XYZ file of C-alpha atoms in Angstrom:
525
model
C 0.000 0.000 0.000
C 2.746 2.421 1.008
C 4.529 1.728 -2.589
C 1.473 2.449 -4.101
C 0.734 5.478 -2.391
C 4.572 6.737 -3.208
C 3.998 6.263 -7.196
C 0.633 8.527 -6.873
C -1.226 5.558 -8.133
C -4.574 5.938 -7.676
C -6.072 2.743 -5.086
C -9.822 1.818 -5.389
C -10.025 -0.846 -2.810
C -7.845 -2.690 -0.335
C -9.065 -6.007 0.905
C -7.286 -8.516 3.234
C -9.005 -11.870 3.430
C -6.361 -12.491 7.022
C -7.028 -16.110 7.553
C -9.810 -16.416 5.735
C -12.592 -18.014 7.852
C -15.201 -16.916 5.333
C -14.079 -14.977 2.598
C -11.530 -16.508 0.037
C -9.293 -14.574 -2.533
C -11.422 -16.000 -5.098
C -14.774 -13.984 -4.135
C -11.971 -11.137 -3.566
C -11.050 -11.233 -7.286
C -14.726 -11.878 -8.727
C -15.999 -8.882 -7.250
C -12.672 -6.710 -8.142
C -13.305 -8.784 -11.880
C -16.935 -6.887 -11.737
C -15.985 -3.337 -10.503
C -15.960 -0.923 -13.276
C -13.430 1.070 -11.803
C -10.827 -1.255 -11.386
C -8.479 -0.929 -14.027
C -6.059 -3.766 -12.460
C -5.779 -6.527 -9.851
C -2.668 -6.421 -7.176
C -2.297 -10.029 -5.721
C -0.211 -10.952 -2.379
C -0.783 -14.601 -1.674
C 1.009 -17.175 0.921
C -1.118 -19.797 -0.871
C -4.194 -21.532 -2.073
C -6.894 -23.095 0.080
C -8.658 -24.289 -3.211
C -6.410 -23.673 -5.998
C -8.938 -25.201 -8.610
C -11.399 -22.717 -7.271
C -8.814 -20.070 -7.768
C -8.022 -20.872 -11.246
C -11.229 -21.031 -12.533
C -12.091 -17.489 -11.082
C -9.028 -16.093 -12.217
C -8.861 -17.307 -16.133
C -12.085 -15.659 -16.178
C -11.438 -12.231 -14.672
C -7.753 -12.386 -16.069
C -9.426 -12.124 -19.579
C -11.063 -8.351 -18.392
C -8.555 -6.777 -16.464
C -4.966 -7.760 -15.477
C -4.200 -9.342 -12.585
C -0.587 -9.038 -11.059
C 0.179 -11.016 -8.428
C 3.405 -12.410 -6.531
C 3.465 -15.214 -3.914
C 5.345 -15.589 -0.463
C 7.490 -18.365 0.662
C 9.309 -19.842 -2.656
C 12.110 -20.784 -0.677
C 10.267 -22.953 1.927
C 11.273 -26.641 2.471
C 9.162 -29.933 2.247
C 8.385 -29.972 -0.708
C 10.632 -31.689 -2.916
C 9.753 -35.489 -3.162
C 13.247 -37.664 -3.048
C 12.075 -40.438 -5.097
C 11.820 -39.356 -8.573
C 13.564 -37.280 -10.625
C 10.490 -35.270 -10.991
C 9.546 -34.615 -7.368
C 13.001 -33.609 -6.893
C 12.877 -30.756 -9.857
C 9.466 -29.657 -8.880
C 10.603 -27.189 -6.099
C 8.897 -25.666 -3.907
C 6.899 -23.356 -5.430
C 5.984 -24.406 -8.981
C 2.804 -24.893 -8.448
C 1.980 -21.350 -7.971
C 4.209 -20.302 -10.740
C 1.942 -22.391 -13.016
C -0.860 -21.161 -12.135
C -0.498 -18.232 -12.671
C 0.902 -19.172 -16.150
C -2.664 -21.048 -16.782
C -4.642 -18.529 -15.813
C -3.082 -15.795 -17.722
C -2.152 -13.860 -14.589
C 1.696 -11.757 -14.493
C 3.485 -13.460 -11.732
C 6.398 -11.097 -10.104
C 9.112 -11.739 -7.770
C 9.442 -8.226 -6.609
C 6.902 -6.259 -4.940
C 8.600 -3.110 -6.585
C 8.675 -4.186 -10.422
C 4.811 -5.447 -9.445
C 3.636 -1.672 -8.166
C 5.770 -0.012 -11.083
C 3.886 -2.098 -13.571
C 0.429 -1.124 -11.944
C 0.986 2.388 -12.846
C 0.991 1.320 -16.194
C -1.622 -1.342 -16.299
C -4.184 1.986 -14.871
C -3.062 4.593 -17.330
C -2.422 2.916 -20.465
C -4.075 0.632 -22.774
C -2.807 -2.967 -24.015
C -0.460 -2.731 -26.826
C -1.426 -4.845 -30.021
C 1.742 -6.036 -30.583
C 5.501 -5.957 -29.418
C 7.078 -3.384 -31.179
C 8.470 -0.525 -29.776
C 9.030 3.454 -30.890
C 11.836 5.237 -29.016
C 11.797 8.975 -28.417
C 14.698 10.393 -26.077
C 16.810 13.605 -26.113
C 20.034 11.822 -24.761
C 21.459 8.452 -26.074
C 22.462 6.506 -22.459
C 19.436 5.986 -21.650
C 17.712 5.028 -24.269
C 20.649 2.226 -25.231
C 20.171 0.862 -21.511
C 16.168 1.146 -22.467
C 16.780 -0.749 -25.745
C 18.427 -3.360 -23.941
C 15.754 -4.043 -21.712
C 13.017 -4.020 -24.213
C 14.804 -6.908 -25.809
C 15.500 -8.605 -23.267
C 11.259 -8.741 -22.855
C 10.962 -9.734 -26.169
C 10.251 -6.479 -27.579
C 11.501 -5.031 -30.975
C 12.565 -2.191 -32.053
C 11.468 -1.804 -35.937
C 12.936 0.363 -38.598
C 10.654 3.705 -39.490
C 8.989 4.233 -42.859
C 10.435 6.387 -45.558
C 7.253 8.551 -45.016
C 8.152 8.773 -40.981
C 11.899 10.022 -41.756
C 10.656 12.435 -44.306
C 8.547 13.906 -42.255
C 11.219 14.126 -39.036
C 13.311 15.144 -41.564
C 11.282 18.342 -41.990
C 10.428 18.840 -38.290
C 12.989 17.789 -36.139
C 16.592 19.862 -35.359
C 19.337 19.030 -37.784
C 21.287 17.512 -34.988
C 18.857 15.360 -34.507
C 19.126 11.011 -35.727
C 16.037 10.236 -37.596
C 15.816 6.743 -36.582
C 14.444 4.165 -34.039
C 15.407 5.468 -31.447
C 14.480 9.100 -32.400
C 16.990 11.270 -30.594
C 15.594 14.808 -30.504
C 18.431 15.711 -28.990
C 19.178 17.599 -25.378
C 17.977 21.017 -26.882
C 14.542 19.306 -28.381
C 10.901 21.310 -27.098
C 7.517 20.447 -27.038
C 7.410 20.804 -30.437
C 9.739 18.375 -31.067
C 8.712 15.816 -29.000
C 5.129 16.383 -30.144
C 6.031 15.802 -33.787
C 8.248 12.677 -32.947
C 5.410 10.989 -30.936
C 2.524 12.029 -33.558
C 5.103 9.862 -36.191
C 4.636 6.783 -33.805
C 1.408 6.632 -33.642
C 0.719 6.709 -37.242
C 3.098 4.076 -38.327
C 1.848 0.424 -38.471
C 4.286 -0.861 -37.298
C 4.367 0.458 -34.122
C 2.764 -0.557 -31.426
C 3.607 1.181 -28.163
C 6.095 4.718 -27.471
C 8.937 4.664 -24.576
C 9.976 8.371 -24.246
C 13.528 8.834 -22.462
C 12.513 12.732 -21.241
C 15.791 13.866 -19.790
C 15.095 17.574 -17.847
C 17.469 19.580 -19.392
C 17.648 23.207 -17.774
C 17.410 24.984 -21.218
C 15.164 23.745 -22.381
C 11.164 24.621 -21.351
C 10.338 21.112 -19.989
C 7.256 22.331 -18.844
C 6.199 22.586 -22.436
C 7.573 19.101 -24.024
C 5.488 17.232 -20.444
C 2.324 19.270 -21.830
C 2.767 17.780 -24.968
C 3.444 14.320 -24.001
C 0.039 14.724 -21.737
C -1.918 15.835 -24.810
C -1.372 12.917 -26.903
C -1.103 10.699 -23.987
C -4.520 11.921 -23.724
C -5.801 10.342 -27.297
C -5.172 6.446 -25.784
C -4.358 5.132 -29.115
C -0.732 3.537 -27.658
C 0.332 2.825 -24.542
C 3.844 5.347 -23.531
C 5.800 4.984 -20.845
C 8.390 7.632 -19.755
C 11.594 7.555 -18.082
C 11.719 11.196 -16.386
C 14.912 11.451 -15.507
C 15.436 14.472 -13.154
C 16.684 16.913 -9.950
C 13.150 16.834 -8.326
C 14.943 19.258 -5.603
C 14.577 21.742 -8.173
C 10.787 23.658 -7.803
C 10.997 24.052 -11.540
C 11.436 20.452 -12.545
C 8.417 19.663 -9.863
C 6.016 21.145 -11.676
C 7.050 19.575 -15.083
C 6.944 16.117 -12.971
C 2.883 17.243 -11.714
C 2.125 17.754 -15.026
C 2.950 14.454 -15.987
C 1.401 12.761 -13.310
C -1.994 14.504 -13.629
C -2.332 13.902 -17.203
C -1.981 10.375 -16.207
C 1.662 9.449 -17.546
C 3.300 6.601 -15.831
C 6.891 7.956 -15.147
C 10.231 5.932 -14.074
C 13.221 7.256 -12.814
C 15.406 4.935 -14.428
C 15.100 3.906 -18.061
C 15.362 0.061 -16.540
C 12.464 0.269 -14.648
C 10.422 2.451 -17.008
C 11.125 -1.009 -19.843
C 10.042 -3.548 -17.461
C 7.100 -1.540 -17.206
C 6.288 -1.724 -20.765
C 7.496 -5.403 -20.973
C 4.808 -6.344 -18.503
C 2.223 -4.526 -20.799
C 3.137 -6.361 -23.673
C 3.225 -10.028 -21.636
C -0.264 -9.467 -20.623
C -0.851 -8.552 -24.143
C 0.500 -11.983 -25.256
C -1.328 -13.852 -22.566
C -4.561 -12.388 -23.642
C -4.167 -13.371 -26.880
C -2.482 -16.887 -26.054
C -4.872 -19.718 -27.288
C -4.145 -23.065 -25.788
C -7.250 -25.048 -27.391
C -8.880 -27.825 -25.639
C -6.832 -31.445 -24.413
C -6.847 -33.656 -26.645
C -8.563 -37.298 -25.791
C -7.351 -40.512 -27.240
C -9.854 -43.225 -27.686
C -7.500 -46.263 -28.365
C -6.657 -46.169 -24.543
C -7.480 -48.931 -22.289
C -8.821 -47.468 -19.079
C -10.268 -50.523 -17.597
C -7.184 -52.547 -17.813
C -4.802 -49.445 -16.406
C -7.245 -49.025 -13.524
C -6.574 -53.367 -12.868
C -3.017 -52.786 -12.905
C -2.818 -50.155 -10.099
C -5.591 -51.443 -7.976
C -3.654 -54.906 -8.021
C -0.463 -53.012 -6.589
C -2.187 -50.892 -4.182
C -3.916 -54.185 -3.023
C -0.457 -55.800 -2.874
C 0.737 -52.902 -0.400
C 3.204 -51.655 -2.949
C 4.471 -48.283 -3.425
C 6.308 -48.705 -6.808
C 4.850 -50.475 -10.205
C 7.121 -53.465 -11.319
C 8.886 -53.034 -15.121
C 6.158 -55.294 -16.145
C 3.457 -53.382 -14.533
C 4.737 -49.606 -15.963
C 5.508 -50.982 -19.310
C 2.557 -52.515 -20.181
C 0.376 -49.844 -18.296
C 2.578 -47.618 -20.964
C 1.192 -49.360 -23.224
C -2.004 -49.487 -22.558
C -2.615 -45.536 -23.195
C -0.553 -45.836 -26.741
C 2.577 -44.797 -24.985
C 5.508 -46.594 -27.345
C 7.816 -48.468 -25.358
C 11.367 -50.864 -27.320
C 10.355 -54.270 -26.936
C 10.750 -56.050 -23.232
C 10.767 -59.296 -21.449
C 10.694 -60.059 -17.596
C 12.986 -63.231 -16.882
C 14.312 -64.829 -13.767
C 17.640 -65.499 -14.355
C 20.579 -66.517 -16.913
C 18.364 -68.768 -19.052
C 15.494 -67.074 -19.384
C 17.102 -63.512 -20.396
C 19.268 -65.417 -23.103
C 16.218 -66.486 -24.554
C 14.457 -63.154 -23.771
C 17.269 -61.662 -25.833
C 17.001 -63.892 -28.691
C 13.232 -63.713 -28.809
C 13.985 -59.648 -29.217
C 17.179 -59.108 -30.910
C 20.157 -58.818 -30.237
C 21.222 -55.984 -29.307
C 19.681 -55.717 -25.485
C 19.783 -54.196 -22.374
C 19.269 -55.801 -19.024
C 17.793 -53.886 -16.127
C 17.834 -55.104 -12.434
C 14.161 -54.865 -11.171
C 13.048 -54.227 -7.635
C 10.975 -52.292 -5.630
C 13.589 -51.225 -3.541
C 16.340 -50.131 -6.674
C 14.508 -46.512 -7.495
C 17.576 -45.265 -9.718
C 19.204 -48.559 -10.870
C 21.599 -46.836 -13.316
C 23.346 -45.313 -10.143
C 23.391 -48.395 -8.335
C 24.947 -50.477 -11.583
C 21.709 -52.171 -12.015
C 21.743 -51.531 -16.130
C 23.686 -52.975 -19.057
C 23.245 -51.456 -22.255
C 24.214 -52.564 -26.105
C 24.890 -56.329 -24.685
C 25.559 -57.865 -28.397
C 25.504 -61.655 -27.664
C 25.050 -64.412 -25.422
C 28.010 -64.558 -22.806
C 27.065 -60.375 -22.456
C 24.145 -61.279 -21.305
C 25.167 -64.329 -19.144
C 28.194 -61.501 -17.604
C 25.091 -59.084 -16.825
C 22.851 -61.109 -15.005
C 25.641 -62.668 -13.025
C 27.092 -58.977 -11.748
C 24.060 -58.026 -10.910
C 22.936 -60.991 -8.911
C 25.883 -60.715 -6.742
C 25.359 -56.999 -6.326
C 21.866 -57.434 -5.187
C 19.767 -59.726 -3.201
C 16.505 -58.409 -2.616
C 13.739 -60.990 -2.873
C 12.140 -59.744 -5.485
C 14.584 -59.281 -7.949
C 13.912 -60.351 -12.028
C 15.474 -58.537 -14.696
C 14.276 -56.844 -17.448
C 15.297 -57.602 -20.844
C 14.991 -54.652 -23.537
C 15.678 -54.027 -27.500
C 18.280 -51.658 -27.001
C 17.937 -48.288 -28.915
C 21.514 -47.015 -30.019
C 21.637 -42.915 -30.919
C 18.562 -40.640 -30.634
C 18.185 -37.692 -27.889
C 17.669 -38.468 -24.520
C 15.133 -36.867 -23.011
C 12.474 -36.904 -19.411
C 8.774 -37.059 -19.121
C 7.544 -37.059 -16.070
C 4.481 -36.739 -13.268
C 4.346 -35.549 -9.892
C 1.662 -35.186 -7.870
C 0.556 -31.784 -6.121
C -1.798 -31.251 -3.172
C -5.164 -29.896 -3.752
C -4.482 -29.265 -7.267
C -4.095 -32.491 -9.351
C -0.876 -33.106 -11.072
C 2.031 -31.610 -12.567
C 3.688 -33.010 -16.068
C 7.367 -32.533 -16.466
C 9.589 -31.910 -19.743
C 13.213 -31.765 -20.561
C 16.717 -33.162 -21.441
C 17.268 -36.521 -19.819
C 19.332 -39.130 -19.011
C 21.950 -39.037 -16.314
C 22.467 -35.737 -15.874
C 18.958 -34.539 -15.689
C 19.593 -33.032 -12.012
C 22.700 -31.675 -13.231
C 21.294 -29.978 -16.241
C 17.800 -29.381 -14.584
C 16.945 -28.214 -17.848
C 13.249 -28.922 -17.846
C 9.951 -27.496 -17.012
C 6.079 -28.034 -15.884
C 2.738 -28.058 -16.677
C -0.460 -28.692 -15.186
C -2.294 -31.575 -16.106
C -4.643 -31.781 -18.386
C -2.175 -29.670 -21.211
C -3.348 -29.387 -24.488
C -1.296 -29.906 -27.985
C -0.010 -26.039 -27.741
C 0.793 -26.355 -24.379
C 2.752 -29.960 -25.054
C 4.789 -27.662 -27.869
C 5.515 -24.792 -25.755
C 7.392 -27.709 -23.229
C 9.574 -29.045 -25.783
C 10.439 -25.067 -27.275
C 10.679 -24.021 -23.531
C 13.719 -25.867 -22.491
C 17.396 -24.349 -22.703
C 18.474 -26.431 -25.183
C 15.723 -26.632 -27.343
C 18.031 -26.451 -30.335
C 20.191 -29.374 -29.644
C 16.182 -30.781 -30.549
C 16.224 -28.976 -34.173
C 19.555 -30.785 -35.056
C 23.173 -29.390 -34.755
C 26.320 -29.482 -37.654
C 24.484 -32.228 -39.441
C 22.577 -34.135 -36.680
C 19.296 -35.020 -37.094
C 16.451 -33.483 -35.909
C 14.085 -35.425 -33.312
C 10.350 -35.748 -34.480
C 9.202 -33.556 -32.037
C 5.098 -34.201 -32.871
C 5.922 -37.863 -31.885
C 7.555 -36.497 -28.533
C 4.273 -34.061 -28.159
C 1.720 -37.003 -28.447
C 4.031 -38.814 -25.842
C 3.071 -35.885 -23.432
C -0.423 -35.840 -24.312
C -1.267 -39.644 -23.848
C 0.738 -39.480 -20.758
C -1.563 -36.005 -19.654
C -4.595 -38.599 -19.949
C -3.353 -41.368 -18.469
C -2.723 -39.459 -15.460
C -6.161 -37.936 -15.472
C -7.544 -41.268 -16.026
C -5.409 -42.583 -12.924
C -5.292 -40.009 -10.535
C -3.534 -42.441 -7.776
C -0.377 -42.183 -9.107
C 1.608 -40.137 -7.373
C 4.924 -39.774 -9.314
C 6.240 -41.422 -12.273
C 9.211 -40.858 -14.097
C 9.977 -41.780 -18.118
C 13.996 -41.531 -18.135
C 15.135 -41.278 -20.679
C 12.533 -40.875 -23.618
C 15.071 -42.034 -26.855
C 13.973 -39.329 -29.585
C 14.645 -40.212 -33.191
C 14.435 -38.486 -36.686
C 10.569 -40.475 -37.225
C 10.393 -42.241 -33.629
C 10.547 -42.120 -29.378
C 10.347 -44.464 -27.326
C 9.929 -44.701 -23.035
C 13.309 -46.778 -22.782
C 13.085 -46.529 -18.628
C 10.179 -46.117 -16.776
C 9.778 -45.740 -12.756
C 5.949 -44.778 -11.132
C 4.819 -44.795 -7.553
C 2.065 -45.073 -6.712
């Protein structure tokens, strides 16, 4: 509030639900979502009592008037989940994070950059696009600017030959006809006025960042009463970083005229950017179209549903390799070819029945990351391999319920993760990225909440770090990354379908040029 009330932004209504006995942030937002003189939603939030209730209230309202919100207490413990790799990546706060993604809200991590951008979101409308005209009478600040813009996926386009003509006429001859227009430091009202009237009459512009350095020969009162007047028309959002000696009386009144013609003003070109960034991710989360999940109806729901209430009746935590594979299979999930054997014999023959080459994976309830432990062979080309395998891994472990798992193995391809991890109160979360070993090395993954749709499957692969390596690199091949995308989808409704799963873990997911397959699989239940 005290932020607020430092930036002269104008507050409506203040509402704290405290503990919440009988009135829920929800019924906060709905009524703020119906106000008509609410231009935009401030959100503080520790947490969720219903976050489905939340979500559904705030995709709605979201879709009216922008809701900015940050959350409390990322850092707390507890919540990772040891057993999978997903759990483990999840951290503690992602569910919030995505939630706010879903619903379309701006999520901050600084209660500053949130009240800066609220003074924006109550002044200005919602650009129609991301690209950026830059008026400033000194060049620092409008390179720092530029830099930020960028950085928020703005652009800075070029100017028509019509725009530079006119400048050309109207500006000093000092002055760089260009994006950035520099009007230079001895630039007036009339100046400014005829650079901003440019912006909003090219098409390709969507929004103006003025860099409005005081300079004390200039009449400053004059260029703010010009940047009020066609701040006054609405037609595209400006921002403007006032950079000035407010000790001075005379630069106080150029700053009040500013503020009550309703121009959202920074001090620092950084913070004036970020600003206009958040404008233009609202913008893009407004427009964002995710579509509807997709439903697959060559799934076998009935026989999933036997395979987990036979384990849960069992009293055990973790699926067998039999049980995930085939339960894999079962929603159209594509898994290399697999056999369960006891011992020497039976995984030679196993092996022959596939192919040779194989890999042979120890399988117990009580090995949760077998390649650490030196429970997994790969590319084991013949028969004595195979007999070496077994034998090592018999001696390494004893646990009564050992068999081994005999695989077609898969040489080349991109290793990737797919994973699920169960979150209180709100369902699940599905899990994307580069896999294999290094997976909590790399971390390079990230989350959704389940259901996702087709879009939102895409945006997980195109979301990671390395996304490229994906697109293929001096003269590798690409992956097929719609094959990867149904992957995430059939494994989004088989965790709908089979809500008592708690984690599972598909590591790695081999990714070829026309193929993937789930090579590993690991799911508690």
């Amino acid at each position: 509030m005290q932020s607020l009330f430092d930036l002269n932004i104008g507050m409506r209504m203040y509402a704290s639900n405290g503990n919440a006995c009988d009135v829920s942030i929800p019924e906060v937002i709905r009524y703020y979502g119906e106000d008509e003189g609410t231009k935009a939603i401030i959100l503080y939030t520790e947490g969720f009592a219903d976050p489905r209730d939340f979500m559904e209230t705030a995709k709605i309202v979201a879709r009216k008037k922008p809701i900015l919100a940050m959350k409390a207490g990322r850092t707390e413990e507890g919540a990772k989940a040891a057993a999978s790799h997903t759990g483990s990546l999840a951290g503690a706060d992602i569910a919030t994070e995505l939630i706010f993604e879903k619903t379309g809200i701006l999520a901050f991590r600084d209660e500053e950059d949130m009240c800066k951008a609220a003074m924006v979101f109550a002044t200005q409308p919602i650009p129609k696009g991301n690209r950026v005209g830059i008026i400033t009478n000194t060049g620092g600040p409008a390179v720092i600017a530029t830099d930020e813009l960028v950085s928020a996926g703005l652009q800075i386009p070029a100017l028509s030959d019509r725009a530079k003509n006119i400048l050309k006429e109207t500006m000093l001859p000092e002055a760089t006809i260009s994006n950035p227009i520099d009007v230079v430091a001895t630039g007036g009202g009339q100046h400014f006025r005829s650079a901003m009237e440019v912006l909003l009459n090219e098409d390709q512009i969507d929004s103006i960042y003025i860099n409005f350095v005081s300079a004390p020969f200039t009449d400053t009162d004059e260029v703010a009463r010009q940047i009020v007047e066609v701040n006054k028309l609405k037609r595209k959002p400006i921002v403007c970083n006032f950079m000035t000696n407010m000790s001075l009386e005379r630069f106080q009144v150029t700053a009040k005229i500013l503020q009550d013609g309703g121009v959202p003003c920074y001090p620092f070109p950084t913070a004036a950017a970020k600003a206009l960034g958040a404008l233009y991710k609202y913008h893009k989360l407004k427009e964002r179209e995710i579509g509807l999940p997709v439903v697959f109806d060559d799934v076998d729901q009935i026989q999933a549903a036997a395979i987990i209430s036979e384990a849960k009746s069992s009293g055990k935590e973790f699926l067998t390799a039999a049980q995930c594979y085939y339960l894999l299979s079962l929603y159209g999930i594509p898994v290399p070819s697999w056999r369960i054997s006891n011992d020497v014999s039976t995984s030679i023959s196993a092996a022959y029945e596939i192919g040779y080459p194989v890999a042979i994976k120890a399988d117990s309830e009580t090995l949760v990351h077998k390649s650490d432990l030196g429970g997994v062979a790969i590319n084991l080309k013949n028969d004595d391999e195979v007999r070496n395998a077994v034998i090592g891994m018999k001696n390494k472990f004893n646990p009564p319920d050992l068999k081994f798992l005999v695989q077609k193995f898969l040489p080349g391809g991109k290793e990737l993760i797919a994973g699920i991890n169960a979150e209180r109160e709100l369902g699940h979360l599905i899990m994307f990225g580069m896999g294999g070993i290094y997976v909590e090395a790399l971390k390079d993954v990230n989350f959704k909440i389940v259901p996702i749709t087709e879009v939102e499957a895409g945006e997980m692969i195109t979301g990671i770090r390395m996304s490229k390596l994906l697109d293929g690199l001096r003269g590798e091949k690409p992956i097929d990354k719609n094959k990867v995308i149904e992957i995430l989808l059939r494994l989004s409704q088989l965790i709908q379908d089979n809500p008592d799963i708690k984690e599972m873990d598909l590591n790695p997911v081999i990714a070829f040029e026309n193929a993937a397959y789930v090579v590993d699989a690991r799911i508690k239940i």
